[in-house]
Short mmCIF file of C-alpha atoms in Angstrom, two decimals:
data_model
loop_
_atom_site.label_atom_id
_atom_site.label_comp_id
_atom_site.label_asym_id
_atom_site.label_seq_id
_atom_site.Cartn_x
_atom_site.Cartn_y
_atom_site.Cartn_z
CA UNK A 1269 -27.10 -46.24 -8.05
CA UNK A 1270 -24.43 -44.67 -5.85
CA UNK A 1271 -24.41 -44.11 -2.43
CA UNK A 1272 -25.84 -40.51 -2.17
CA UNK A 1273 -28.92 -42.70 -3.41
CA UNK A 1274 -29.19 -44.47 0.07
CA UNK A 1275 -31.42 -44.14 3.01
CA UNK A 1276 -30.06 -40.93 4.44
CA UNK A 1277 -31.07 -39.36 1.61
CA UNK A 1278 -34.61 -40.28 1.20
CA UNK A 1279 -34.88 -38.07 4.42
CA UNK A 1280 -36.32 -35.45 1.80
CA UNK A 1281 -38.74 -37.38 0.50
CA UNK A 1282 -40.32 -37.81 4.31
CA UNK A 1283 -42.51 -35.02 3.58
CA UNK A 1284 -44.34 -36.77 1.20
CA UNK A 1285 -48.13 -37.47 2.34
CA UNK A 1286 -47.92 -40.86 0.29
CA UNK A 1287 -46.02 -43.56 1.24
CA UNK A 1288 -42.17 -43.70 0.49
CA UNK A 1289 -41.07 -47.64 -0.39
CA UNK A 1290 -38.20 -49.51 -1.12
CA UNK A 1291 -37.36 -52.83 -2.22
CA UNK A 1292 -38.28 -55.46 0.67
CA UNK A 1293 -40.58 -53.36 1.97
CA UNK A 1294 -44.47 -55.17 2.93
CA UNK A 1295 -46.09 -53.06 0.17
CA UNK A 1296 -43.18 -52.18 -2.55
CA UNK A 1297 -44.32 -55.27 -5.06
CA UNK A 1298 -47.81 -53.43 -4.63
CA UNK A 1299 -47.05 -50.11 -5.21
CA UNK A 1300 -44.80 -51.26 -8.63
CA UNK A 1301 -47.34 -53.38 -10.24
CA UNK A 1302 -49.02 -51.58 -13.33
CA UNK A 1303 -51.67 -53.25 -15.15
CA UNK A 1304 -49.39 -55.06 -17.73
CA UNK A 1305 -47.63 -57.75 -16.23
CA UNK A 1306 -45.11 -58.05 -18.46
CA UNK A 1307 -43.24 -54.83 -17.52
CA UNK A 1308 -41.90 -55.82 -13.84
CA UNK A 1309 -40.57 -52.63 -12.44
CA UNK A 1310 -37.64 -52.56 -9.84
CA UNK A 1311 -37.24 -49.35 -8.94
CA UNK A 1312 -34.67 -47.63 -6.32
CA UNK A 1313 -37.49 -46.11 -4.62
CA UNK A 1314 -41.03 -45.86 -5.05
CA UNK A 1315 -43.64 -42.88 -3.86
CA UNK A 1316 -47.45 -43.31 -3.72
CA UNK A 1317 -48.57 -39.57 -4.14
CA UNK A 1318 -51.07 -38.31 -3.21
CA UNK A 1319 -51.42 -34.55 -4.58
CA UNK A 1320 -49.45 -32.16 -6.93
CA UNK A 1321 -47.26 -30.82 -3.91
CA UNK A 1322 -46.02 -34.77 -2.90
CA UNK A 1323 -44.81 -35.01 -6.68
CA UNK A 1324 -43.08 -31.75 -6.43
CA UNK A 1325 -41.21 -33.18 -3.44
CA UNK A 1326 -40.25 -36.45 -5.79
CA UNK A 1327 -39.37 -34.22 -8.17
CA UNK A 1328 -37.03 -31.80 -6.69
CA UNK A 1329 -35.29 -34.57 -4.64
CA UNK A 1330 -34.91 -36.30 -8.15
CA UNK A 1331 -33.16 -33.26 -9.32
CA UNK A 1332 -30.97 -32.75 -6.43
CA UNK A 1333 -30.18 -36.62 -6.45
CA UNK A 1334 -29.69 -36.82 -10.35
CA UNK A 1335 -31.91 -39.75 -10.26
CA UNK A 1336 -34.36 -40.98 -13.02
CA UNK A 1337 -37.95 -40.83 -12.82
CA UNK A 1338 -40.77 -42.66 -14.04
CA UNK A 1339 -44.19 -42.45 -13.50
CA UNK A 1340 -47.26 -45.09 -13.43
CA UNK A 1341 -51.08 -44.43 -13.14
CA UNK A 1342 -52.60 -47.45 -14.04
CA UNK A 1343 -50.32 -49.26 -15.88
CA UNK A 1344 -51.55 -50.35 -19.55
CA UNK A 1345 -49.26 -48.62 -21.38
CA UNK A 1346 -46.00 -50.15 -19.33
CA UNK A 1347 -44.20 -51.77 -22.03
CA UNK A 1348 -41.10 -51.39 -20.72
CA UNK A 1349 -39.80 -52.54 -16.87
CA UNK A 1350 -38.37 -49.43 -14.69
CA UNK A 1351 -34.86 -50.20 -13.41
CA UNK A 1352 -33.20 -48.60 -10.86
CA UNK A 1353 -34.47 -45.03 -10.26
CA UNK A 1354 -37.36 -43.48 -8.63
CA UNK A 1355 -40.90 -44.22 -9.52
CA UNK A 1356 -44.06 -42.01 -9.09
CA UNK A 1357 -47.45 -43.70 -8.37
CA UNK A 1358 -49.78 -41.47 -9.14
CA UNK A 1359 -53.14 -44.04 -8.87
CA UNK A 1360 -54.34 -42.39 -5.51
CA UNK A 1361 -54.97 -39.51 -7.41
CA UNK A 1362 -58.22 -39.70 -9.12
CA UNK A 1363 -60.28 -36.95 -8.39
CA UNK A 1364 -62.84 -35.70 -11.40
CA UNK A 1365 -64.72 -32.73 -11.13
CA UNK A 1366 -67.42 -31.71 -14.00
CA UNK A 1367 -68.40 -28.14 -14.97
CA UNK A 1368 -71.86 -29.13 -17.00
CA UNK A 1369 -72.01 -25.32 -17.97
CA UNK A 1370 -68.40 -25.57 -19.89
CA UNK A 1371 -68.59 -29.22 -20.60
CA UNK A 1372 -65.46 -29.68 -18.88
CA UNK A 1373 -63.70 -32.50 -16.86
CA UNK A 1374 -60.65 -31.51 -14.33
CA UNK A 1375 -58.95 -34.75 -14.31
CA UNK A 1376 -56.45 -35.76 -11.49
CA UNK A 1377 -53.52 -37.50 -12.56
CA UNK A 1378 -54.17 -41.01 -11.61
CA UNK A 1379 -57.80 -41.17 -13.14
CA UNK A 1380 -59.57 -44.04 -14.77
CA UNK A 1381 -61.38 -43.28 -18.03
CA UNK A 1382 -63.86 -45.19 -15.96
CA UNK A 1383 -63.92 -42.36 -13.15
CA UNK A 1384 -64.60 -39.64 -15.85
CA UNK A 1385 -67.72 -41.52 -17.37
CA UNK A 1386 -69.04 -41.92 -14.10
CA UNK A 1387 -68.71 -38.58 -13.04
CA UNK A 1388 -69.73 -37.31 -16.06
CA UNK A 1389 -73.03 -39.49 -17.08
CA UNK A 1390 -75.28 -37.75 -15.16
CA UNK A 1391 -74.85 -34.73 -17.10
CA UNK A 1392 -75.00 -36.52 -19.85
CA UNK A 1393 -71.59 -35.88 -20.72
CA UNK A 1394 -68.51 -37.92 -21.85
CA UNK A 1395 -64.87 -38.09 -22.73
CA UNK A 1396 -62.97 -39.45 -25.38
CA UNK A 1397 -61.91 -43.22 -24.18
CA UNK A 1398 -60.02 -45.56 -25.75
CA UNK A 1399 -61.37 -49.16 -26.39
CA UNK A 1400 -60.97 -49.38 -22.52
CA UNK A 1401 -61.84 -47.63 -19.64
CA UNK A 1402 -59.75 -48.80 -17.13
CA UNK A 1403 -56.74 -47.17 -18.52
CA UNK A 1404 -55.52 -43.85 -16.99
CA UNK A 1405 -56.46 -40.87 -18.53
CA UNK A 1406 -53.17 -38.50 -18.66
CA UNK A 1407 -50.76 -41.22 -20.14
CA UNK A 1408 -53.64 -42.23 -22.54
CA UNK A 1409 -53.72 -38.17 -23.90
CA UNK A 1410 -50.68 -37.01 -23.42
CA UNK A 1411 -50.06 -39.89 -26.24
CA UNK A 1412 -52.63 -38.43 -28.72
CA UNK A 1413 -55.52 -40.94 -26.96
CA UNK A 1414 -56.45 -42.93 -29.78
CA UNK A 1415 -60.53 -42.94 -28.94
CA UNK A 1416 -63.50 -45.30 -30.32
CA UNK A 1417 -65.33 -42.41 -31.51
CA UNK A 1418 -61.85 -40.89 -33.28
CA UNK A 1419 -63.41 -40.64 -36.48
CA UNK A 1420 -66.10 -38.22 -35.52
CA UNK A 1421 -64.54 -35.96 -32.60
CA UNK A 1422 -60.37 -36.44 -33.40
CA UNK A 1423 -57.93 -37.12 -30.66
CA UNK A 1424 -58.14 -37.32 -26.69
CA UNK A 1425 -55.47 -34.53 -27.15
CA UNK A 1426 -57.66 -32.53 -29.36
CA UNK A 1427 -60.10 -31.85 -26.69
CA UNK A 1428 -57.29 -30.60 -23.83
CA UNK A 1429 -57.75 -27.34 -22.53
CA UNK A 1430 -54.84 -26.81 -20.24
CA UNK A 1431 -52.52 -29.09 -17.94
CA UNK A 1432 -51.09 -28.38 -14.47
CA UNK A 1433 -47.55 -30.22 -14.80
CA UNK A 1434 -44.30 -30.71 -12.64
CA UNK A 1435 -41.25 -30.04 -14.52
CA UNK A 1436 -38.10 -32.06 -13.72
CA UNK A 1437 -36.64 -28.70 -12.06
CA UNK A 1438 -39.59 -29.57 -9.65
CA UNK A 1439 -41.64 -25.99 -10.83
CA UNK A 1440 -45.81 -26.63 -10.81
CA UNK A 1441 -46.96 -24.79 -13.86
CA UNK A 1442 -49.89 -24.39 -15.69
CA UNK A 1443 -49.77 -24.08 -19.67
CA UNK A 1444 -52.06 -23.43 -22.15
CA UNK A 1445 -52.24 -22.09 -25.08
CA UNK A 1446 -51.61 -18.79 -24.26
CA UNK A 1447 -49.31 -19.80 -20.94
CA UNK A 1448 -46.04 -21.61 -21.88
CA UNK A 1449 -47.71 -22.78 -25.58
CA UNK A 1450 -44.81 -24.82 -26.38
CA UNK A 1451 -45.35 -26.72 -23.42
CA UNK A 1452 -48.56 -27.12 -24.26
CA UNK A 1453 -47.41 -28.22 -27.56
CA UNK A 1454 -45.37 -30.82 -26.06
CA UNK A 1455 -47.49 -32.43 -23.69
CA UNK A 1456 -50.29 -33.23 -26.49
CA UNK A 1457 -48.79 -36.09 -28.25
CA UNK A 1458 -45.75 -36.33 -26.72
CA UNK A 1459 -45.86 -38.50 -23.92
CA UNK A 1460 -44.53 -37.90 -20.62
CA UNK A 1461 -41.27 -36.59 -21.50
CA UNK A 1462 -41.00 -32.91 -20.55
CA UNK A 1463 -42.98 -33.24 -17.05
CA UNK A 1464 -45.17 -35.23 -14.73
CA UNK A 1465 -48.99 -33.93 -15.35
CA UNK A 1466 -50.63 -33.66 -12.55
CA UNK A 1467 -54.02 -32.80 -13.72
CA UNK A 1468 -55.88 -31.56 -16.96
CA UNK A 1469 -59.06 -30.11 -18.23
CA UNK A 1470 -60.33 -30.99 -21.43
CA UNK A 1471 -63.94 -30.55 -22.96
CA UNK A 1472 -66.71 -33.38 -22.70
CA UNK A 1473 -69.10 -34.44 -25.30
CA UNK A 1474 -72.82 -34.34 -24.92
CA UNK A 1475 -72.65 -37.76 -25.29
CA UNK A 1476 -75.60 -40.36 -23.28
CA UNK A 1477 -75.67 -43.13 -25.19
CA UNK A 1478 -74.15 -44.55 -28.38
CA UNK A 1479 -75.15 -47.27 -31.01
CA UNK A 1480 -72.09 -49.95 -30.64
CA UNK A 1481 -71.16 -53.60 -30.16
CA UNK A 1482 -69.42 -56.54 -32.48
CA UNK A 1483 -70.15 -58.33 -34.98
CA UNK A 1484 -68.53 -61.72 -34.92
CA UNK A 1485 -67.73 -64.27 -37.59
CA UNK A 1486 -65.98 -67.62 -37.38
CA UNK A 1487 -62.69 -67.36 -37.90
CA UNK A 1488 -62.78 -69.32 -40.94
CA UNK A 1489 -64.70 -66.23 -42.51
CA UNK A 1490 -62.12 -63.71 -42.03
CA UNK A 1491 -61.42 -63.28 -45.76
CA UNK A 1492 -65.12 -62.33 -46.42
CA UNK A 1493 -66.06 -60.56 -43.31
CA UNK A 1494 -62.48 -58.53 -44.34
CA UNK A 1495 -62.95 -57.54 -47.55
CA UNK A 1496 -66.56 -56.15 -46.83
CA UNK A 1497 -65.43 -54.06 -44.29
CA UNK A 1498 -62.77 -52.72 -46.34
CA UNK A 1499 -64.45 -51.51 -49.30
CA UNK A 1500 -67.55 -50.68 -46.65
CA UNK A 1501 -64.95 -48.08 -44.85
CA UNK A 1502 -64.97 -46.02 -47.80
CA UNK A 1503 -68.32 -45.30 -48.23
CA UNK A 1504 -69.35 -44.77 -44.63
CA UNK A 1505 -69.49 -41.06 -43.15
CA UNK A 1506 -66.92 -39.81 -40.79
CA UNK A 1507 -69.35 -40.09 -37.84
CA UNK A 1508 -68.55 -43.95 -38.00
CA UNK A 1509 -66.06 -45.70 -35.97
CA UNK A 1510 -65.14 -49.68 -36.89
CA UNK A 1511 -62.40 -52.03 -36.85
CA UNK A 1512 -61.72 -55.36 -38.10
CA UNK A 1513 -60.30 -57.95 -35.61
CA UNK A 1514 -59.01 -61.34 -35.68
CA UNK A 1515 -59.57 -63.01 -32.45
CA UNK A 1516 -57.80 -66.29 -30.86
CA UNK A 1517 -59.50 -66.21 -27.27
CA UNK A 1518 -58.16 -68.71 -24.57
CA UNK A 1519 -60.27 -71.20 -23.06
CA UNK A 1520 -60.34 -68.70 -19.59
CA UNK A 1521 -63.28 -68.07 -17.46
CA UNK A 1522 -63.13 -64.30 -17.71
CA UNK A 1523 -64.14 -64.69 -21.55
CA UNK A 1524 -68.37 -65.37 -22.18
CA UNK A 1525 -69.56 -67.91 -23.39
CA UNK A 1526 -69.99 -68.67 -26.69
CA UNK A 1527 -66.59 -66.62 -27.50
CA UNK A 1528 -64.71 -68.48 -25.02
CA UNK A 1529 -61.97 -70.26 -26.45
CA UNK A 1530 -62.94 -69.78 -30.18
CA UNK A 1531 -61.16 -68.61 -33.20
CA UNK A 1532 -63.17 -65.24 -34.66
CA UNK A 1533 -63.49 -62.46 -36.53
CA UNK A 1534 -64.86 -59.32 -35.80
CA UNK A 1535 -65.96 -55.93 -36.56
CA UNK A 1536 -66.29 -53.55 -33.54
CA UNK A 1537 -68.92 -50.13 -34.36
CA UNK A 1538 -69.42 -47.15 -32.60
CA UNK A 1539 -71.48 -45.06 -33.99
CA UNK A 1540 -73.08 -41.76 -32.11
CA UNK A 1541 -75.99 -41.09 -34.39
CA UNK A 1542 -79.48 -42.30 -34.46
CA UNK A 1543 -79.22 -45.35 -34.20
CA UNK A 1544 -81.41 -46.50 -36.47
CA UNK A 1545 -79.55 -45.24 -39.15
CA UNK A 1546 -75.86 -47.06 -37.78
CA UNK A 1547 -78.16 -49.77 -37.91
CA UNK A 1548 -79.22 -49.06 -41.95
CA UNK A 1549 -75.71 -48.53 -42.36
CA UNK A 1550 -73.98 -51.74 -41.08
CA UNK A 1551 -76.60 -53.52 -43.02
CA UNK A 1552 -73.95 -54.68 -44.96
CA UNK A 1553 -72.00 -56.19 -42.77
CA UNK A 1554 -74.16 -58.37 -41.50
CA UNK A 1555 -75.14 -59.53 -44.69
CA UNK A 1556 -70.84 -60.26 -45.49
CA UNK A 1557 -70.77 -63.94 -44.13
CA UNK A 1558 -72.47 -65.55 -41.37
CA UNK A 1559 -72.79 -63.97 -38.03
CA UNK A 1560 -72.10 -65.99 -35.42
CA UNK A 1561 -72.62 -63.33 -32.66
CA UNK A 1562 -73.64 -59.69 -32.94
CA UNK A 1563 -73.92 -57.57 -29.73
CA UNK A 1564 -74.60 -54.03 -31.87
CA UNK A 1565 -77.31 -52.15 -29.58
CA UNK A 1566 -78.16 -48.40 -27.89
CA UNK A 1567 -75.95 -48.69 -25.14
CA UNK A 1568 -75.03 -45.95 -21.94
CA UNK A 1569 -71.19 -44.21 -23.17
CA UNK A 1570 -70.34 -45.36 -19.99
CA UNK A 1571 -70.60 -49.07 -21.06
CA UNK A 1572 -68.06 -48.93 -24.01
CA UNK A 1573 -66.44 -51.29 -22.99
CA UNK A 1574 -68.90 -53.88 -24.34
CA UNK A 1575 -67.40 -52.89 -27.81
CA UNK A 1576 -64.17 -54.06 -28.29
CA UNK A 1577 -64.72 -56.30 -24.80
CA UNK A 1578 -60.64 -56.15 -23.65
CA UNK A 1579 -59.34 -57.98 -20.34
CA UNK A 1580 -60.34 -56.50 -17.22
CA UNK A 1581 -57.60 -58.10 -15.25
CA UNK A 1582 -53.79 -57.73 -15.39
CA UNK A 1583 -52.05 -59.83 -17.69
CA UNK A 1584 -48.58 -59.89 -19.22
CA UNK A 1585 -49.00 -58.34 -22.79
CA UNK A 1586 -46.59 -57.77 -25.75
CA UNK A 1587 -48.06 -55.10 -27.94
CA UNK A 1588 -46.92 -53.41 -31.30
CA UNK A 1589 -48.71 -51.17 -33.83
CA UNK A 1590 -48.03 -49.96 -37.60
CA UNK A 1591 -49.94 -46.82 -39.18
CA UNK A 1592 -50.77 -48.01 -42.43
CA UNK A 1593 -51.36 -45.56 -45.99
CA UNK A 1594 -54.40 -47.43 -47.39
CA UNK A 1595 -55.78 -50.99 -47.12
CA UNK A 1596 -55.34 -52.27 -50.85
CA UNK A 1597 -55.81 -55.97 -52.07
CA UNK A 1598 -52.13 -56.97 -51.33
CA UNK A 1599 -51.83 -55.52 -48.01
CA UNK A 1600 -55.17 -57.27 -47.18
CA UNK A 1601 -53.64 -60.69 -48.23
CA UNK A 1602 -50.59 -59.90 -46.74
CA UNK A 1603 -52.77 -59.39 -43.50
CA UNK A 1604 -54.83 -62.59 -43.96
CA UNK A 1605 -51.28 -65.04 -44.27
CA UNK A 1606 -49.95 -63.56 -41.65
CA UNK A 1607 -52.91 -63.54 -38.88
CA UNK A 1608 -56.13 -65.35 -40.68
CA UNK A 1609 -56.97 -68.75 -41.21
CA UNK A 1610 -53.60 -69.85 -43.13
CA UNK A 1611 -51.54 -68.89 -39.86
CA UNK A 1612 -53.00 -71.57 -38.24
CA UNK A 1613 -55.20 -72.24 -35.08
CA UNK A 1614 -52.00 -72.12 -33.00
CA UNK A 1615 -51.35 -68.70 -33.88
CA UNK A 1616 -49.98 -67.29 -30.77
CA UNK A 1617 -50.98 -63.53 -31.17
CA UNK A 1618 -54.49 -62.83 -29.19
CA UNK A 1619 -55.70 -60.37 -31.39
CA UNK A 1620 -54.98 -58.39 -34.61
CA UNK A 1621 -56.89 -55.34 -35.24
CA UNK A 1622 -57.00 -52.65 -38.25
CA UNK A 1623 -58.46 -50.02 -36.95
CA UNK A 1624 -60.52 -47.40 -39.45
CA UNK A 1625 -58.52 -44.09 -38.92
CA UNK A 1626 -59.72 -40.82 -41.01
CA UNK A 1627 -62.22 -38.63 -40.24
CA UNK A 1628 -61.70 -35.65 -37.43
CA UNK A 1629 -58.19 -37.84 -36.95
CA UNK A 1630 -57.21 -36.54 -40.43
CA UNK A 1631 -57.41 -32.87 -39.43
CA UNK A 1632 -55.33 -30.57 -37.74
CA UNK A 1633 -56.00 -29.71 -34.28
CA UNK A 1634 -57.15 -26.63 -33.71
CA UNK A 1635 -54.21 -25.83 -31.22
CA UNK A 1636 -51.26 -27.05 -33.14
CA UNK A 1637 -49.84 -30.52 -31.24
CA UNK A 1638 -47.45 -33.07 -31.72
CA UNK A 1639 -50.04 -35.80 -32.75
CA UNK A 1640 -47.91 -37.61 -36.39
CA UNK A 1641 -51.09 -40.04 -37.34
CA UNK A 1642 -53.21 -37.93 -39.03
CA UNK A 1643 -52.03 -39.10 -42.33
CA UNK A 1644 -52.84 -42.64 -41.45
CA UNK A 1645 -56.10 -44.44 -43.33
CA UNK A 1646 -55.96 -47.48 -41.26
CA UNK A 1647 -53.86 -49.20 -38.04
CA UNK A 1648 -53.20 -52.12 -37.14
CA UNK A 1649 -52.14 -53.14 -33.68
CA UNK A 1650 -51.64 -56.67 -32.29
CA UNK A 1651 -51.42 -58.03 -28.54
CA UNK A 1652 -50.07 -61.44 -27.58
CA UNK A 1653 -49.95 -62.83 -23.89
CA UNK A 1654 -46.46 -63.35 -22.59
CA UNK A 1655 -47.64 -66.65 -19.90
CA UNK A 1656 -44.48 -68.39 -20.16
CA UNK A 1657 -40.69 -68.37 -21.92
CA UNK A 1658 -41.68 -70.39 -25.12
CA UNK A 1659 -45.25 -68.52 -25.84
CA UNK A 1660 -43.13 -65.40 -25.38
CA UNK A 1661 -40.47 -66.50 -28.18
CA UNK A 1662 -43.43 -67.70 -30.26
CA UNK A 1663 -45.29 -64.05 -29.77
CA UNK A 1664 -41.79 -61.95 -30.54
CA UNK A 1665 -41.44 -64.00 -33.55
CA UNK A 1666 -44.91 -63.59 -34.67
CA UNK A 1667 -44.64 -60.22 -34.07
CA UNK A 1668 -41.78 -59.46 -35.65
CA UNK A 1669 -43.20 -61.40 -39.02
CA UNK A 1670 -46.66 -59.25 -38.92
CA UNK A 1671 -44.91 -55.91 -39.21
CA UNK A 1672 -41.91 -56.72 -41.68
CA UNK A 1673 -44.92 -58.36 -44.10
CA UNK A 1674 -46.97 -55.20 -43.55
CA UNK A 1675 -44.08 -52.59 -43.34
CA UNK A 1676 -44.75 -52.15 -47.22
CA UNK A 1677 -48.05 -50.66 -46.27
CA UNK A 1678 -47.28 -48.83 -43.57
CA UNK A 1679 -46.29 -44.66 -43.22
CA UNK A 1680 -43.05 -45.96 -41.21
CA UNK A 1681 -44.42 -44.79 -37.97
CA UNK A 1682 -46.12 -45.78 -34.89
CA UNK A 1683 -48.57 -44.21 -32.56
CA UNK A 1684 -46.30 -43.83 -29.38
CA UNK A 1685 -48.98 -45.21 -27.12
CA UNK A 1686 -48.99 -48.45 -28.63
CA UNK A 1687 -45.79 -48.76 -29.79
CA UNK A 1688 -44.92 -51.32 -28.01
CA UNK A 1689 -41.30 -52.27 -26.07
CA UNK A 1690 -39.54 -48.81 -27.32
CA UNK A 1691 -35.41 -49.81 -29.13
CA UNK A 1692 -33.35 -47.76 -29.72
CA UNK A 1693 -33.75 -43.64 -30.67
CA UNK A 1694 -34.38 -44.77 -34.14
CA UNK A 1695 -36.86 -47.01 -33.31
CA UNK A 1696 -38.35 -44.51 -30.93
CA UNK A 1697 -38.56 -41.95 -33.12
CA UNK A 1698 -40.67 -43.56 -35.45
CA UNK A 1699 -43.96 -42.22 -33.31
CA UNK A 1700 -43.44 -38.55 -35.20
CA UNK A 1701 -42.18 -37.23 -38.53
CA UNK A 1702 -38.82 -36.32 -38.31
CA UNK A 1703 -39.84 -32.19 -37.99
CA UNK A 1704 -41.37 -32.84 -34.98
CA UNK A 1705 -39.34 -35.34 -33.30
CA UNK A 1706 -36.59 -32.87 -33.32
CA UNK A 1707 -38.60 -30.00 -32.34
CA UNK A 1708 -39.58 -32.40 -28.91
CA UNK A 1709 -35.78 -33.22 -28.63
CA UNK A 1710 -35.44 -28.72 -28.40
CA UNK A 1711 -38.28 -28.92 -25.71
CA UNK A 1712 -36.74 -31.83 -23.90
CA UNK A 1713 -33.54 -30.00 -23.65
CA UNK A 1714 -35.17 -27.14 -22.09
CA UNK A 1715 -37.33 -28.73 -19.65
CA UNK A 1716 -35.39 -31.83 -19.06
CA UNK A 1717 -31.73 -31.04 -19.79
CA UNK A 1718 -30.56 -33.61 -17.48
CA UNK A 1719 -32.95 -36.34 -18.72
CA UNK A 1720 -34.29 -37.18 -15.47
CA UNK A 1721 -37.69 -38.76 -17.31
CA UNK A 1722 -35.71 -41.40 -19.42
CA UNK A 1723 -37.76 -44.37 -19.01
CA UNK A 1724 -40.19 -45.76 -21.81
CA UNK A 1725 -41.04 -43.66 -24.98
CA UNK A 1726 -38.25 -40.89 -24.04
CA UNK A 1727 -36.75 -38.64 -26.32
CA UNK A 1728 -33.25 -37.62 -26.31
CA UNK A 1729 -32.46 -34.41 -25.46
CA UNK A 1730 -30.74 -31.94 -28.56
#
């Protein structure tokens, strides 16, 4: 960065409430550490906000500066490390409040999904989490929000009501659909790149408890426990939520016993019926090869985590995804070479999921958005853990292999969430259809002209 960058001219930023940090300072490595440890961020400067009015600070001294900006709740979806530039903490900012009347959540910008289903569970109310809940809320919607229970209420983004956002010319709006409805548009599905959100308010779902868990296979049953699901997913009724996972889990403490350091397979249900009839319906299932483990039950929405059971702690991750047309007999032994029992026990991806899509996912919002995976019958997503040079080679290549054998299959695009380390604006385009990636490129260019929020997913400005 040049020299206007320098000390003298974070005298701006003093007003900030939050702490102001730069490299060698006690509590910078702190302050830059997201969840994924992959994505080591080095920015110029970092800010620990604390409100809306500390971001419009960051913001307006990032516009008078010229300098980048990224932003970091909790830090699952960093995929890609922040260079240079000035980075926005927003994790002190997690107020919730509930309106049981409305069935609404105001969520502040550096919420857990966790905070939300604690605040709301006394009312009896829930949001729409992903598989976990210690990811942030905004980044998780403002990507679509991919939830367990997609299949019977559609997206995270569906369910948004309005956002209070910084735009890079530091302005605090509020849009709706009625106020600024192309921002609106924007912000639901995609991602962070027309403004910093510094809180929402979306609807909750009457929503106690749910009838969820995994069923678990040895990994030597894949094929059978696969192919039941599959044709199973075609019969079942919207209300039902499932994927399929192959599982290599390390021999690690955090992971219970008797999973710990086995090879399995899995199907993951969420189902918020009665639960005796998700139990009549997954019947089958459990009749598909034997069951090693099953930990289906009634369960508080607050404990969904118990479902697809993902790491709790930081760890450095390498994750890619693929929206997929159908699940036919080829692509299914395409997917079973590439991640079953033929790839070997040393496989070095964690897990690969398909993910049952369909549903409410399949319909159009009711407020149009920029959400491009409605067409999508299945997913499939994979995770491998970067712990040292030669497992990372091994993960890229095995990576790379997955999605060129199942890139016949696929719709060509990605869900931008998941996308994994973004490449160049081909690549990153592939998380819309063309129509709407160029309609965000018209919005970027009015709200970010100068591309100040360039890091990660960003989209180039027309």
């Amino acid at each position: 960065m040049t020299a206007r960058h320098d000390t003298p001219d974070l005298f701006a930023l003093s007003e900030i409430n939050g702490p102001v940090l730069r490299p060698g300072d006690p509590a910078y490595a702190d302050e830059v550490t997201g969840f994924n440890l992959a994505a080591l961020h080095t920015p110029d400067v970092v800010i620990g906000a604390t409100s809306p009015d500390d971001i419009v600070t960051a913001m307006r001294w990032a516009k008078a500066t010229d300098t980048p900006v990224a932003v970091q709740a909790t830090g699952h979806g960093a995929n890609f490390p922040i260079e240079k530039g000035l980075l926005i903490n927003t994790a002190r900012m997690t107020d919730v409040r509930i309106d049981p009347t409305t069935r609404t959540a105001t969520i502040a910008a550096g919420a857990k999904w966790s905070h939300v289903m604690a605040a709301g569970a006394p009312h009896g109310l829930a949001g729409l989490s992903g598989t976990s809940t210690d990811a942030g809320v905004i980044g998780y919607t403002l990507g679509g929000g991919l939830p367990v229970l997609g299949r019977a209420y559609g997206y995270a983004a569906d369910l948004v009501r309005s956002f209070q956002v910084v735009t890079p010319d530091g302005r605090l709006r509020e849009t709706d659909p009625q106020h600024e409805p192309e921002l609106f548009w924007a912000l639901r599905g995609g991602k962070g790149n027309v403004g910093v959100v510094t809180s929402l308010v979306t609807e909750l779902l009457p929503l106690p408890r749910i009838y969820g868990g995994g069923i678990y296979c040895r990994g030597e049953d894949s094929e059978a426990l696969l192919q039941a699901w599959a044709d199973w997913t075609r019969t079942v009724p919207d209300q039902m939520g499932s994927a399929f996972t192959i599982l290599r889990l390390p021999p690690i403490p955090q992971i219970p016993e008797p999973l710990r350091g086995g090879f399995w397979a899995r199907v993951a249900i969420a189902w918020p019926g009665l639960p005796a009839e998700g139990e009549a319906l997954i019947a089958p299932l459990r009749e598909a090869a034997p069951v090693a483990v099953d930990t289906v039950e009634v369960m508080d929405h607050a404990a969904l985590d118990r479902i697809h059971m993902e790491p709790q702690d930081p760890l450095p991750a390498r994750e890619s995804c693929l929206l997929l047309r159908d699940l036919t007999p080829d692509a299914i032994g395409t997917f079973l070479e590439q991640a079953g029992p033929a790839a070997g026990a040393g496989h070095p991806l964690l897990m690969v999921e398909i993910r049952h899509m369909g549903g409410a996912m399949s319909r159009p919002s009711a407020v149009e958005d920029a959400v491009c995976s409605r067409d999508a019958r299945y997913f499939i997503d994979s995770v491998g853990i970067m712990a040292a040079p030669p497992a990372a080679e091994a993960i890229e290549q095995a990576t790379q292999q997955l999605y060129t054998a199942m890139a016949p299959y696929g719709t060509g695009r990605t869900m931008v969430n998941i996308h994994g380390t973004p490449g160049d604006e081909q690549d990153r385009a592939r998380a819309w259809t063309p129509e709407v990636y160029e309609r965000l490129r018209h919005d970027k260019a009015v709200y970010d002209p100068d591309n100040l929020l360039r890091y990660g997913h960003a989209v180039t400005p027309a």
